[in-house]
Short mmCIF file of C-alpha atoms in Angstrom, two decimals:
data_model
loop_
_atom_site.label_atom_id
_atom_site.label_comp_id
_atom_site.label_asym_id
_atom_site.label_seq_id
_atom_site.Cartn_x
_atom_site.Cartn_y
_atom_site.Cartn_z
CA UNK A 635 0.00 0.00 0.00
CA UNK A 636 2.85 2.40 0.71
CA UNK A 637 4.02 2.08 -2.90
CA UNK A 638 0.58 3.21 -4.11
CA UNK A 639 0.69 6.42 -2.08
CA UNK A 640 1.49 9.38 -4.29
CA UNK A 641 0.56 7.60 -7.51
CA UNK A 642 -2.09 9.33 -9.59
CA UNK A 643 -5.07 7.22 -10.59
CA UNK A 644 -6.33 6.85 -14.14
CA UNK A 645 -9.52 8.66 -13.09
CA UNK A 646 -7.49 11.65 -11.90
CA UNK A 647 -5.40 11.67 -15.07
CA UNK A 648 -8.44 11.47 -17.34
CA UNK A 649 -10.20 14.20 -15.36
CA UNK A 650 -7.14 16.42 -15.61
CA UNK A 651 -6.89 15.67 -19.33
CA UNK A 652 -10.55 16.54 -19.94
CA UNK A 653 -10.25 19.78 -17.95
CA UNK A 654 -7.01 20.77 -19.71
CA UNK A 655 -8.32 20.05 -23.20
CA UNK A 656 -11.63 21.81 -22.64
CA UNK A 657 -9.93 24.80 -20.99
CA UNK A 658 -7.47 25.08 -23.87
CA UNK A 659 -10.24 24.92 -26.46
CA UNK A 660 -12.39 27.46 -24.61
CA UNK A 661 -9.38 29.73 -24.05
CA UNK A 662 -8.53 29.70 -27.75
CA UNK A 663 -12.18 30.28 -28.57
CA UNK A 664 -12.31 33.22 -26.14
CA UNK A 665 -9.14 34.77 -27.55
CA UNK A 666 -10.50 34.36 -31.07
CA UNK A 667 -13.84 35.95 -30.19
CA UNK A 668 -12.09 38.83 -28.38
CA UNK A 669 -9.78 39.45 -31.34
CA UNK A 670 -12.70 39.37 -33.77
CA UNK A 671 -14.66 41.83 -31.61
CA UNK A 672 -11.68 44.19 -31.46
CA UNK A 673 -11.24 43.93 -35.22
CA UNK A 674 -14.93 44.58 -35.77
CA UNK A 675 -14.84 47.78 -33.69
CA UNK A 676 -11.69 48.89 -35.50
CA UNK A 677 -13.40 48.45 -38.86
CA UNK A 678 -16.45 50.39 -37.62
CA UNK A 679 -14.18 53.21 -36.41
CA UNK A 680 -12.31 53.36 -39.71
CA UNK A 681 -15.59 53.37 -41.62
CA UNK A 682 -16.85 56.28 -39.47
CA UNK A 683 -13.61 58.24 -39.81
CA UNK A 684 -13.40 57.63 -43.57
CA UNK A 685 -16.94 58.92 -43.91
CA UNK A 686 -16.18 62.09 -41.98
CA UNK A 687 -13.02 62.66 -44.01
CA UNK A 688 -15.05 62.38 -47.21
CA UNK A 689 -17.66 64.79 -45.81
CA UNK A 690 -15.11 67.40 -44.79
CA UNK A 691 -13.13 66.92 -47.99
CA UNK A 692 -16.27 67.53 -50.01
CA UNK A 693 -16.79 70.79 -48.10
CA UNK A 694 -13.19 71.92 -48.69
CA UNK A 695 -13.49 71.39 -52.42
CA UNK A 696 -16.25 74.05 -52.40
CA UNK A 697 -13.87 76.63 -50.92
CA UNK A 698 -12.98 79.01 -53.79
CA UNK A 699 -12.11 82.19 -51.87
CA UNK A 700 -11.20 83.57 -48.46
CA UNK A 701 -14.88 84.26 -47.79
CA UNK A 702 -15.57 80.57 -48.24
CA UNK A 703 -12.87 79.81 -45.60
CA UNK A 704 -14.69 82.08 -43.16
CA UNK A 705 -17.98 80.23 -43.57
CA UNK A 706 -16.44 76.75 -43.33
CA UNK A 707 -16.42 76.39 -39.50
CA UNK A 708 -20.14 77.03 -39.23
CA UNK A 709 -20.80 74.56 -42.01
CA UNK A 710 -18.68 71.87 -40.32
CA UNK A 711 -20.33 72.43 -36.93
CA UNK A 712 -23.73 71.81 -38.49
CA UNK A 713 -22.43 68.64 -40.23
CA UNK A 714 -20.94 67.17 -37.03
CA UNK A 715 -24.00 67.61 -34.81
CA UNK A 716 -24.98 64.30 -33.11
CA UNK A 717 -21.51 62.69 -33.14
CA UNK A 718 -20.28 62.61 -29.54
CA UNK A 719 -16.66 61.58 -29.05
CA UNK A 720 -15.72 62.73 -32.55
CA UNK A 721 -12.93 65.30 -32.91
CA UNK A 722 -12.03 67.23 -36.09
CA UNK A 723 -9.15 69.57 -36.88
CA UNK A 724 -8.81 71.40 -40.23
CA UNK A 725 -5.52 73.15 -41.02
CA UNK A 726 -5.47 75.64 -43.90
CA UNK A 727 -2.73 75.55 -46.58
CA UNK A 728 -0.95 78.40 -44.78
CA UNK A 729 -0.74 76.36 -41.55
CA UNK A 730 -3.52 78.14 -39.66
CA UNK A 731 -6.13 76.03 -37.87
CA UNK A 732 -9.43 76.83 -39.54
CA UNK A 733 -11.62 74.49 -37.49
CA UNK A 734 -11.21 72.43 -34.33
CA UNK A 735 -13.88 70.74 -32.22
CA UNK A 736 -13.82 71.59 -28.52
CA UNK A 737 -11.28 69.47 -26.58
CA UNK A 738 -9.72 67.94 -29.68
CA UNK A 739 -6.31 66.42 -28.85
CA UNK A 740 -4.85 65.16 -32.11
CA UNK A 741 -1.10 64.37 -32.21
CA UNK A 742 1.07 66.67 -34.27
CA UNK A 743 2.31 63.67 -36.25
CA UNK A 744 -1.10 63.37 -37.88
CA UNK A 745 -1.32 67.13 -38.55
CA UNK A 746 2.15 67.38 -40.12
CA UNK A 747 1.97 67.96 -43.86
CA UNK A 748 3.00 65.05 -46.02
CA UNK A 749 5.04 65.37 -49.20
CA UNK A 750 2.86 62.78 -50.96
CA UNK A 751 -0.35 63.57 -52.79
CA UNK A 752 -3.36 63.01 -50.47
CA UNK A 753 -1.87 60.29 -48.30
CA UNK A 754 -3.90 58.85 -45.42
CA UNK A 755 -2.33 58.38 -42.01
CA UNK A 756 -3.74 56.59 -38.95
CA UNK A 757 -2.74 56.37 -35.31
CA UNK A 758 -4.02 55.28 -31.88
CA UNK A 759 -3.10 57.28 -28.78
CA UNK A 760 -4.17 58.31 -25.31
CA UNK A 761 -5.14 61.85 -24.47
CA UNK A 762 -4.20 63.74 -21.35
CA UNK A 763 -7.14 62.22 -19.49
CA UNK A 764 -6.02 58.69 -20.27
CA UNK A 765 -8.74 58.01 -22.83
CA UNK A 766 -7.83 56.03 -25.93
CA UNK A 767 -8.53 57.48 -29.36
CA UNK A 768 -8.11 56.40 -32.97
CA UNK A 769 -7.58 58.98 -35.72
CA UNK A 770 -7.08 59.43 -39.44
CA UNK A 771 -5.53 62.36 -41.35
CA UNK A 772 -5.19 63.29 -45.02
CA UNK A 773 -4.52 66.23 -47.36
CA UNK A 774 -7.38 67.64 -49.47
CA UNK A 775 -7.00 70.08 -52.38
CA UNK A 776 -9.38 73.03 -52.08
CA UNK A 777 -11.22 74.79 -54.87
CA UNK A 778 -8.74 77.70 -54.84
CA UNK A 779 -6.55 77.46 -57.97
CA UNK A 780 -2.83 76.74 -57.39
CA UNK A 781 -3.39 76.55 -53.62
CA UNK A 782 -1.55 73.91 -51.53
CA UNK A 783 -3.79 71.20 -49.98
CA UNK A 784 -5.36 71.59 -46.56
CA UNK A 785 -4.88 68.99 -43.80
CA UNK A 786 -7.85 67.24 -42.22
CA UNK A 787 -7.59 65.07 -39.08
CA UNK A 788 -10.51 63.25 -37.43
CA UNK A 789 -10.51 61.01 -34.35
CA UNK A 790 -13.02 59.08 -32.29
CA UNK A 791 -13.01 58.22 -28.60
CA UNK A 792 -12.50 54.49 -27.88
CA UNK A 793 -13.90 54.65 -24.37
CA UNK A 794 -17.24 53.23 -25.47
CA UNK A 795 -15.43 50.24 -26.91
CA UNK A 796 -13.56 49.73 -23.65
CA UNK A 797 -16.84 49.94 -21.73
CA UNK A 798 -18.16 47.09 -23.85
CA UNK A 799 -15.02 44.93 -24.08
CA UNK A 800 -14.18 44.95 -20.37
CA UNK A 801 -17.41 43.28 -19.15
CA UNK A 802 -17.39 41.14 -22.31
CA UNK A 803 -13.94 39.77 -21.49
CA UNK A 804 -14.84 39.29 -17.82
CA UNK A 805 -17.93 37.30 -18.81
CA UNK A 806 -15.96 35.34 -21.38
CA UNK A 807 -13.20 34.32 -18.96
CA UNK A 808 -15.76 33.51 -16.28
CA UNK A 809 -17.51 31.20 -18.71
CA UNK A 810 -14.16 29.59 -19.59
CA UNK A 811 -13.35 28.96 -15.91
CA UNK A 812 -16.81 27.62 -15.09
CA UNK A 813 -16.82 25.47 -18.23
CA UNK A 814 -13.41 24.06 -17.28
CA UNK A 815 -14.73 23.00 -13.86
CA UNK A 816 -17.90 21.58 -15.39
CA UNK A 817 -16.03 19.60 -18.06
CA UNK A 818 -13.57 18.43 -15.42
CA UNK A 819 -16.45 17.18 -13.27
CA UNK A 820 -18.16 15.57 -16.26
CA UNK A 821 -14.81 14.04 -17.23
CA UNK A 822 -14.46 12.62 -13.72
CA UNK A 823 -17.97 11.15 -13.92
CA UNK A 824 -17.26 9.70 -17.38
CA UNK A 825 -13.92 8.27 -16.25
CA UNK A 826 -15.49 6.70 -13.15
CA UNK A 827 -18.26 5.13 -15.20
CA UNK A 828 -15.85 4.10 -17.95
CA UNK A 829 -13.45 2.47 -15.48
CA UNK A 830 -16.20 0.74 -13.49
CA UNK A 831 -15.60 -2.54 -15.41
CA UNK A 832 -11.98 -2.45 -14.24
CA UNK A 833 -13.17 -2.30 -10.64
CA UNK A 834 -15.47 -5.27 -11.29
CA UNK A 835 -12.54 -7.11 -12.85
CA UNK A 836 -10.44 -6.32 -9.78
CA UNK A 837 -13.17 -7.60 -7.46
CA UNK A 838 -13.57 -10.76 -9.50
CA UNK A 839 -9.81 -11.33 -9.60
CA UNK A 840 -9.57 -10.67 -5.85
CA UNK A 841 -12.03 -13.49 -5.18
CA UNK A 842 -9.93 -16.02 -7.14
CA UNK A 843 -7.68 -18.14 -4.94
CA UNK A 844 -5.71 -21.35 -5.36
CA UNK A 845 -8.86 -23.27 -4.37
CA UNK A 846 -11.10 -21.32 -6.78
CA UNK A 847 -9.09 -21.26 -10.00
CA UNK A 848 -12.13 -22.50 -11.91
CA UNK A 849 -13.67 -19.02 -11.75
CA UNK A 850 -13.41 -16.77 -14.80
CA UNK A 851 -13.95 -13.09 -15.56
CA UNK A 852 -17.25 -12.28 -17.28
CA UNK A 853 -16.11 -11.17 -20.72
CA UNK A 854 -19.65 -10.46 -22.00
CA UNK A 855 -20.17 -7.68 -19.39
CA UNK A 856 -16.86 -5.94 -20.17
CA UNK A 857 -16.40 -3.23 -22.84
CA UNK A 858 -14.71 -4.19 -26.09
CA UNK A 859 -11.52 -2.30 -25.15
CA UNK A 860 -11.07 -4.49 -22.05
CA UNK A 861 -12.41 -7.73 -23.49
CA UNK A 862 -9.00 -8.83 -24.80
CA UNK A 863 -7.45 -8.17 -21.38
CA UNK A 864 -10.17 -10.24 -19.70
CA UNK A 865 -9.75 -13.06 -22.23
CA UNK A 866 -5.99 -13.05 -21.66
CA UNK A 867 -6.52 -13.21 -17.89
CA UNK A 868 -9.00 -16.07 -18.34
CA UNK A 869 -6.48 -17.95 -20.47
CA UNK A 870 -3.85 -17.37 -17.79
CA UNK A 871 -6.25 -18.68 -15.13
CA UNK A 872 -6.92 -21.75 -17.27
CA UNK A 873 -3.19 -22.42 -17.52
CA UNK A 874 -2.78 -21.90 -13.78
CA UNK A 875 -5.70 -24.20 -13.06
CA UNK A 876 -4.17 -26.89 -15.28
CA UNK A 877 -0.75 -26.44 -13.67
CA UNK A 878 -2.19 -26.57 -10.15
CA UNK A 879 -4.22 -29.65 -11.02
CA UNK A 880 -1.17 -31.38 -12.46
CA UNK A 881 0.88 -30.37 -9.42
CA UNK A 882 -1.83 -31.74 -7.15
CA UNK A 883 -1.96 -34.99 -9.12
CA UNK A 884 1.83 -35.16 -9.11
CA UNK A 885 1.97 -34.72 -5.34
CA UNK A 886 -0.69 -37.38 -4.88
CA UNK A 887 1.06 -39.78 -7.23
CA UNK A 888 4.45 -39.13 -5.65
CA UNK A 889 3.04 -39.87 -2.19
CA UNK A 890 1.41 -43.01 -3.58
CA UNK A 891 4.58 -44.22 -5.27
CA UNK A 892 6.74 -43.65 -2.20
CA UNK A 893 4.20 -44.83 0.36
CA UNK A 894 3.88 -48.32 -1.10
CA UNK A 895 7.57 -49.36 -0.92
CA UNK A 896 8.05 -47.63 2.44
CA UNK A 897 4.95 -49.37 3.80
CA UNK A 898 6.23 -52.70 2.48
CA UNK A 899 9.62 -52.15 4.07
CA UNK A 900 8.09 -51.14 7.40
CA UNK A 901 5.61 -54.00 7.49
CA UNK A 902 8.16 -56.62 6.49
CA UNK A 903 10.66 -55.33 9.04
CA UNK A 904 8.08 -55.32 11.85
CA UNK A 905 6.99 -58.86 11.00
CA UNK A 906 10.60 -60.01 10.89
CA UNK A 907 11.32 -58.46 14.29
CA UNK A 908 8.20 -59.94 15.86
CA UNK A 909 10.05 -63.24 16.56
CA UNK A 910 13.43 -64.82 16.15
CA UNK A 911 14.35 -65.87 12.62
CA UNK A 912 16.90 -68.13 11.08
CA UNK A 913 19.87 -66.77 9.22
CA UNK A 914 18.33 -67.79 5.91
CA UNK A 915 15.06 -66.03 6.72
CA UNK A 916 16.91 -62.83 7.63
CA UNK A 917 18.83 -63.08 4.35
CA UNK A 918 15.55 -63.38 2.39
CA UNK A 919 14.10 -60.33 4.19
CA UNK A 920 17.20 -58.24 3.47
CA UNK A 921 17.13 -59.28 -0.19
CA UNK A 922 13.48 -58.27 -0.46
CA UNK A 923 14.23 -54.97 1.25
CA UNK A 924 17.11 -54.35 -1.15
CA UNK A 925 14.68 -54.65 -4.10
CA UNK A 926 12.41 -52.05 -2.57
CA UNK A 927 15.39 -49.78 -1.88
CA UNK A 928 16.46 -50.12 -5.50
CA UNK A 929 12.96 -49.12 -6.63
CA UNK A 930 13.05 -46.09 -4.31
CA UNK A 931 16.53 -45.18 -5.51
CA UNK A 932 15.46 -45.29 -9.16
CA UNK A 933 12.39 -43.18 -8.44
CA UNK A 934 14.42 -40.59 -6.53
CA UNK A 935 17.10 -40.52 -9.24
CA UNK A 936 14.42 -40.03 -11.90
CA UNK A 937 12.82 -37.22 -9.90
CA UNK A 938 16.19 -35.49 -9.51
CA UNK A 939 16.78 -35.77 -13.26
CA UNK A 940 13.35 -34.24 -14.00
CA UNK A 941 13.95 -31.45 -11.48
CA UNK A 942 17.24 -30.59 -13.20
CA UNK A 943 15.57 -30.71 -16.61
CA UNK A 944 12.81 -28.34 -15.45
CA UNK A 945 15.46 -25.83 -14.39
CA UNK A 946 17.53 -26.21 -17.59
CA UNK A 947 20.39 -27.82 -15.66
CA UNK A 948 20.62 -30.83 -17.98
CA UNK A 949 23.33 -30.02 -20.53
CA UNK A 950 23.72 -32.86 -23.04
CA UNK A 951 27.08 -33.74 -24.51
CA UNK A 952 27.52 -33.44 -28.27
CA UNK A 953 28.56 -36.42 -30.36
CA UNK A 954 27.34 -38.06 -33.56
CA UNK A 955 24.80 -40.80 -32.84
CA UNK A 956 23.52 -43.43 -35.29
CA UNK A 957 19.85 -43.77 -34.33
CA UNK A 958 19.38 -47.02 -36.25
CA UNK A 959 22.34 -48.64 -34.49
CA UNK A 960 21.04 -47.53 -31.08
CA UNK A 961 17.55 -48.86 -31.83
CA UNK A 962 18.95 -52.20 -33.08
CA UNK A 963 21.04 -52.70 -29.94
CA UNK A 964 17.99 -52.11 -27.73
CA UNK A 965 15.65 -54.30 -29.77
CA UNK A 966 18.07 -57.21 -29.37
CA UNK A 967 17.00 -57.43 -25.71
CA UNK A 968 13.38 -58.03 -26.78
CA UNK A 969 13.96 -60.50 -29.63
CA UNK A 970 13.59 -63.64 -27.53
CA UNK A 971 10.43 -62.47 -25.74
CA UNK A 972 9.02 -61.07 -29.00
CA UNK A 973 9.57 -64.41 -30.75
CA UNK A 974 7.88 -66.24 -27.87
CA UNK A 975 4.82 -63.93 -27.99
CA UNK A 976 4.68 -63.72 -31.77
CA UNK A 977 5.42 -59.97 -31.83
CA UNK A 978 6.93 -58.81 -35.12
CA UNK A 979 9.83 -56.34 -34.76
CA UNK A 980 11.05 -54.16 -37.64
CA UNK A 981 13.12 -51.03 -38.19
CA UNK A 982 13.18 -48.76 -41.23
CA UNK A 983 15.26 -45.70 -42.09
CA UNK A 984 18.60 -44.33 -41.04
CA UNK A 985 19.80 -40.99 -39.62
CA UNK A 986 22.61 -39.53 -37.57
CA UNK A 987 22.06 -36.78 -35.00
CA UNK A 988 24.27 -34.80 -32.65
CA UNK A 989 23.54 -35.22 -28.95
CA UNK A 990 24.24 -37.07 -25.72
CA UNK A 991 24.47 -40.79 -26.44
CA UNK A 992 23.46 -42.03 -23.00
CA UNK A 993 20.53 -39.66 -22.70
CA UNK A 994 19.14 -40.39 -26.18
CA UNK A 995 19.66 -44.12 -25.65
CA UNK A 996 17.62 -43.83 -22.46
CA UNK A 997 14.83 -41.95 -24.28
CA UNK A 998 14.72 -44.57 -27.07
CA UNK A 999 14.80 -47.39 -24.53
CA UNK A 1000 11.88 -45.85 -22.61
CA UNK A 1001 9.79 -45.65 -25.79
CA UNK A 1002 10.59 -49.19 -26.93
CA UNK A 1003 10.00 -50.61 -23.45
CA UNK A 1004 6.66 -48.82 -23.19
CA UNK A 1005 5.60 -49.91 -26.70
CA UNK A 1006 6.64 -53.55 -26.19
CA UNK A 1007 4.82 -53.69 -22.85
CA UNK A 1008 1.54 -52.61 -24.51
CA UNK A 1009 1.84 -54.72 -27.67
CA UNK A 1010 -0.43 -57.79 -27.49
CA UNK A 1011 0.59 -61.28 -28.56
CA UNK A 1012 0.71 -61.58 -32.34
CA UNK A 1013 1.02 -57.80 -32.71
CA UNK A 1014 3.76 -55.73 -34.32
CA UNK A 1015 6.26 -53.09 -33.26
CA UNK A 1016 7.87 -50.87 -35.90
CA UNK A 1017 10.60 -48.26 -35.70
CA UNK A 1018 10.77 -45.63 -38.45
CA UNK A 1019 13.58 -43.10 -38.77
CA UNK A 1020 12.79 -40.24 -41.16
CA UNK A 1021 14.64 -37.14 -42.25
CA UNK A 1022 12.12 -34.33 -42.80
CA UNK A 1023 12.28 -31.61 -45.44
CA UNK A 1024 13.25 -28.97 -42.88
CA UNK A 1025 16.28 -31.04 -41.89
CA UNK A 1026 14.85 -32.36 -38.63
CA UNK A 1027 14.89 -36.07 -37.69
CA UNK A 1028 11.80 -38.04 -36.63
CA UNK A 1029 12.24 -41.24 -34.62
CA UNK A 1030 8.84 -42.98 -34.51
CA UNK A 1031 7.85 -46.10 -32.55
CA UNK A 1032 4.59 -47.67 -33.74
CA UNK A 1033 2.85 -50.58 -32.03
CA UNK A 1034 -0.49 -52.31 -32.31
CA UNK A 1035 -2.77 -52.60 -29.30
CA UNK A 1036 -5.57 -50.80 -27.53
CA UNK A 1037 -6.31 -47.28 -28.78
CA UNK A 1038 -5.47 -44.58 -26.25
CA UNK A 1039 -8.36 -42.21 -25.62
CA UNK A 1040 -7.78 -38.58 -26.75
CA UNK A 1041 -8.15 -37.22 -23.22
CA UNK A 1042 -5.15 -39.32 -22.15
CA UNK A 1043 -2.84 -38.55 -25.09
CA UNK A 1044 -1.97 -35.01 -23.97
CA UNK A 1045 -1.00 -36.26 -20.49
CA UNK A 1046 0.97 -39.39 -21.32
CA UNK A 1047 4.22 -37.48 -20.78
CA UNK A 1048 3.18 -36.17 -17.35
CA UNK A 1049 4.93 -37.54 -14.31
CA UNK A 1050 3.30 -40.59 -12.71
CA UNK A 1051 0.39 -40.36 -15.14
CA UNK A 1052 -1.23 -43.60 -16.24
CA UNK A 1053 -4.10 -43.95 -18.65
CA UNK A 1054 -5.46 -46.67 -16.41
CA UNK A 1055 -7.80 -44.80 -14.01
CA UNK A 1056 -7.24 -47.39 -11.29
CA UNK A 1057 -3.58 -46.26 -11.18
CA UNK A 1058 -2.40 -49.75 -10.44
CA UNK A 1059 1.21 -49.87 -9.51
CA UNK A 1060 3.30 -51.14 -12.40
CA UNK A 1061 5.97 -53.52 -11.27
CA UNK A 1062 8.27 -52.37 -14.05
CA UNK A 1063 8.32 -48.65 -13.34
CA UNK A 1064 7.02 -45.67 -11.45
CA UNK A 1065 5.41 -43.90 -14.39
CA UNK A 1066 8.32 -41.55 -15.05
CA UNK A 1067 9.71 -43.05 -18.24
CA UNK A 1068 7.78 -40.95 -20.74
CA UNK A 1069 8.25 -37.78 -18.65
CA UNK A 1070 12.01 -38.37 -18.68
CA UNK A 1071 11.88 -39.01 -22.44
CA UNK A 1072 10.22 -35.65 -23.08
CA UNK A 1073 12.73 -33.85 -20.82
CA UNK A 1074 15.63 -35.46 -22.71
CA UNK A 1075 14.15 -34.40 -26.06
CA UNK A 1076 13.59 -30.83 -24.89
CA UNK A 1077 17.14 -30.66 -23.57
CA UNK A 1078 18.24 -31.52 -27.14
CA UNK A 1079 15.96 -28.87 -28.65
CA UNK A 1080 13.35 -31.40 -29.77
CA UNK A 1081 9.93 -32.61 -28.67
CA UNK A 1082 8.11 -35.87 -27.93
CA UNK A 1083 4.54 -36.44 -29.11
CA UNK A 1084 2.03 -39.28 -29.28
CA UNK A 1085 -1.03 -40.19 -31.32
CA UNK A 1086 -3.35 -43.19 -31.33
CA UNK A 1087 -6.20 -44.33 -33.55
CA UNK A 1088 -7.73 -47.56 -34.88
CA UNK A 1089 -5.61 -49.79 -32.68
CA UNK A 1090 -2.27 -48.22 -33.64
CA UNK A 1091 -0.27 -46.01 -31.28
CA UNK A 1092 2.69 -43.95 -32.45
CA UNK A 1093 5.24 -42.15 -30.27
CA UNK A 1094 7.51 -39.68 -32.12
CA UNK A 1095 10.77 -38.08 -31.10
CA UNK A 1096 11.55 -35.00 -33.19
CA UNK A 1097 15.19 -33.90 -33.11
CA UNK A 1098 16.97 -31.06 -34.89
CA UNK A 1099 19.15 -32.26 -37.76
#
């Protein structure tokens, strides 16, 4: 639990992501709206100022004499009635100010005469009272022949724009902040609801123990995005259940295999000690005990070999091995018994592999011993050695006899496993031969498989070429 402290949950991260994304979008939207509003007001101001410049310019073009100059101020005052915040300054060609609205504060840079023909100039400034203003200025030719142009400058107060934009921006940013909190909350709700299946998966997984590995996660009730995760977990649980079941069976079989010889030894020893025996009787008891000890020793040695193989501690030596020669030498031990029982022995094919001679001889011997033991009288046992197209070698042992049921085939190479459900103790082994064979093949980079149908059973050893 201490490791989890300080870690941010997925819900928190998704909520933060939603709030950040929505705030960013709303912020950009607010900045865009504000910029568009400012631009709109600027265009309105320029349209107003251009109109007034055209009006005043039209009046100046009607000036043809000094008397017309004298009547211009009154004419302009009448034209500008009803335009609060608008300032106008008209400078005659000789530099004298002909007309100026009360309180007009237009920078000298706009009133300075330009050398170009009727250029327009614009500027934004603050007056002495701190109010913002935007102005335009231009030169207009009067109706007096050969007279220099007069300068006209008009400006409008931007205070009304500021009065609108300030509350507009305050409302806009307030909406952005509130919307960010709302989207964050909605994101939290969505994340909680979206991650609810994960919590159900956690609860289901928490209820699964070693004694309840048969339980599975309900894939149908999980969203598509998590279905593959649930299916993978179910597959893992299935593998764990199989492994635990095999481990349980192995433990049971191991106890069974060891209990019988130990019980025999204990019982026989107690009976022997119950009364005085002759020297010959003691010798017979010790000989019988030695057989049981040999069986225990072989079982323990086989278990140690399998334990090493499971931990990749079995490192085979490398030498060239003639598989046909090894199979022939082993089959020689069964020729007399096979002839007595009418079992036909045959071998076909030839191949040489690189590996540990003793280990591979043991694997082949285990297969042949197992096949011969299950071949009925009058049956046949065949060995086929084949070199495959991919370069690998297949050593197959085929025998006639009872067909092995499919549910047993996949477990024939398990330790202590017997297809006989009664699990009768075989006097010739402890049920580890095929398990050892598979471990030997895997140590050589190969695999052991089995198949059975229509009274024919085939065990195959696949080895790299």
